[in-house]
XYZ file of C-alpha atoms in Angstrom:
65
model
C 4.163 -14.492 10.158
C 0.862 -12.632 10.164
C 0.324 -8.940 9.654
C -0.472 -8.652 13.364
C 2.828 -10.355 14.216
C 4.742 -7.879 12.074
C 2.834 -4.853 13.332
C 1.660 -5.643 16.880
C 0.457 -2.068 17.466
C -2.217 -2.651 14.810
C -3.747 -5.471 16.858
C -5.257 -2.820 19.139
C -7.356 -1.494 16.254
C -7.977 -4.789 14.422
C -11.721 -4.761 15.128
C -11.971 -1.212 13.738
C -10.001 -2.176 10.630
C -12.232 -5.218 10.099
C -15.342 -3.003 10.336
C -13.926 -0.496 7.834
C -13.108 -3.346 5.463
C -16.697 -4.617 5.634
C -18.102 -1.139 5.037
C -15.831 -0.507 2.055
C -16.818 -3.771 0.398
C -20.537 -3.044 0.930
C -20.348 0.289 -0.903
C -20.851 0.362 -4.658
C -18.504 3.305 -5.110
C -16.115 5.162 -2.799
C -15.041 8.782 -3.276
C -11.506 9.606 -2.140
C -11.032 13.320 -1.495
C -7.743 15.156 -0.994
C -6.292 18.617 -1.312
C -3.512 19.180 -3.872
C -0.777 18.776 -1.254
C 2.056 16.300 -1.584
C 1.455 14.453 1.692
C -2.238 13.983 0.936
C -1.636 12.853 -2.640
C 0.994 10.321 -1.585
C -1.364 8.937 1.057
C -4.132 8.769 -1.518
C -1.858 6.803 -3.860
C -1.394 4.066 -1.249
C -5.138 3.817 -0.654
C -5.815 3.731 -4.402
C -3.249 0.959 -4.885
C -4.964 -1.093 -2.193
C -8.376 -0.478 -3.747
C -7.079 -1.546 -7.175
C -5.513 -4.694 -5.711
C -8.837 -5.572 -4.085
C -11.142 -4.570 -6.983
C -12.801 -1.772 -5.002
C -14.474 0.806 -7.239
C -13.645 4.378 -6.353
C -13.434 7.926 -7.684
C -10.715 10.422 -6.850
C -11.517 14.067 -6.191
C -8.847 16.722 -5.688
C -10.276 19.854 -4.079
C -8.952 23.182 -2.878
C -9.425 23.717 0.870
């Protein structure tokens, strides 16, 4: 089963996700920015894990609002 079969609601934004994927892979370095809040840091962790799995270079920046 494909990702789109498991999560049919994502099929509506598949073209957007494909475009973001292309843009991310074209960049030499991505900066991920979050405030020191639990929900933002947890979300950042998932994005970082995906970047690591896909060999995407990035920097993390934690900033006060």
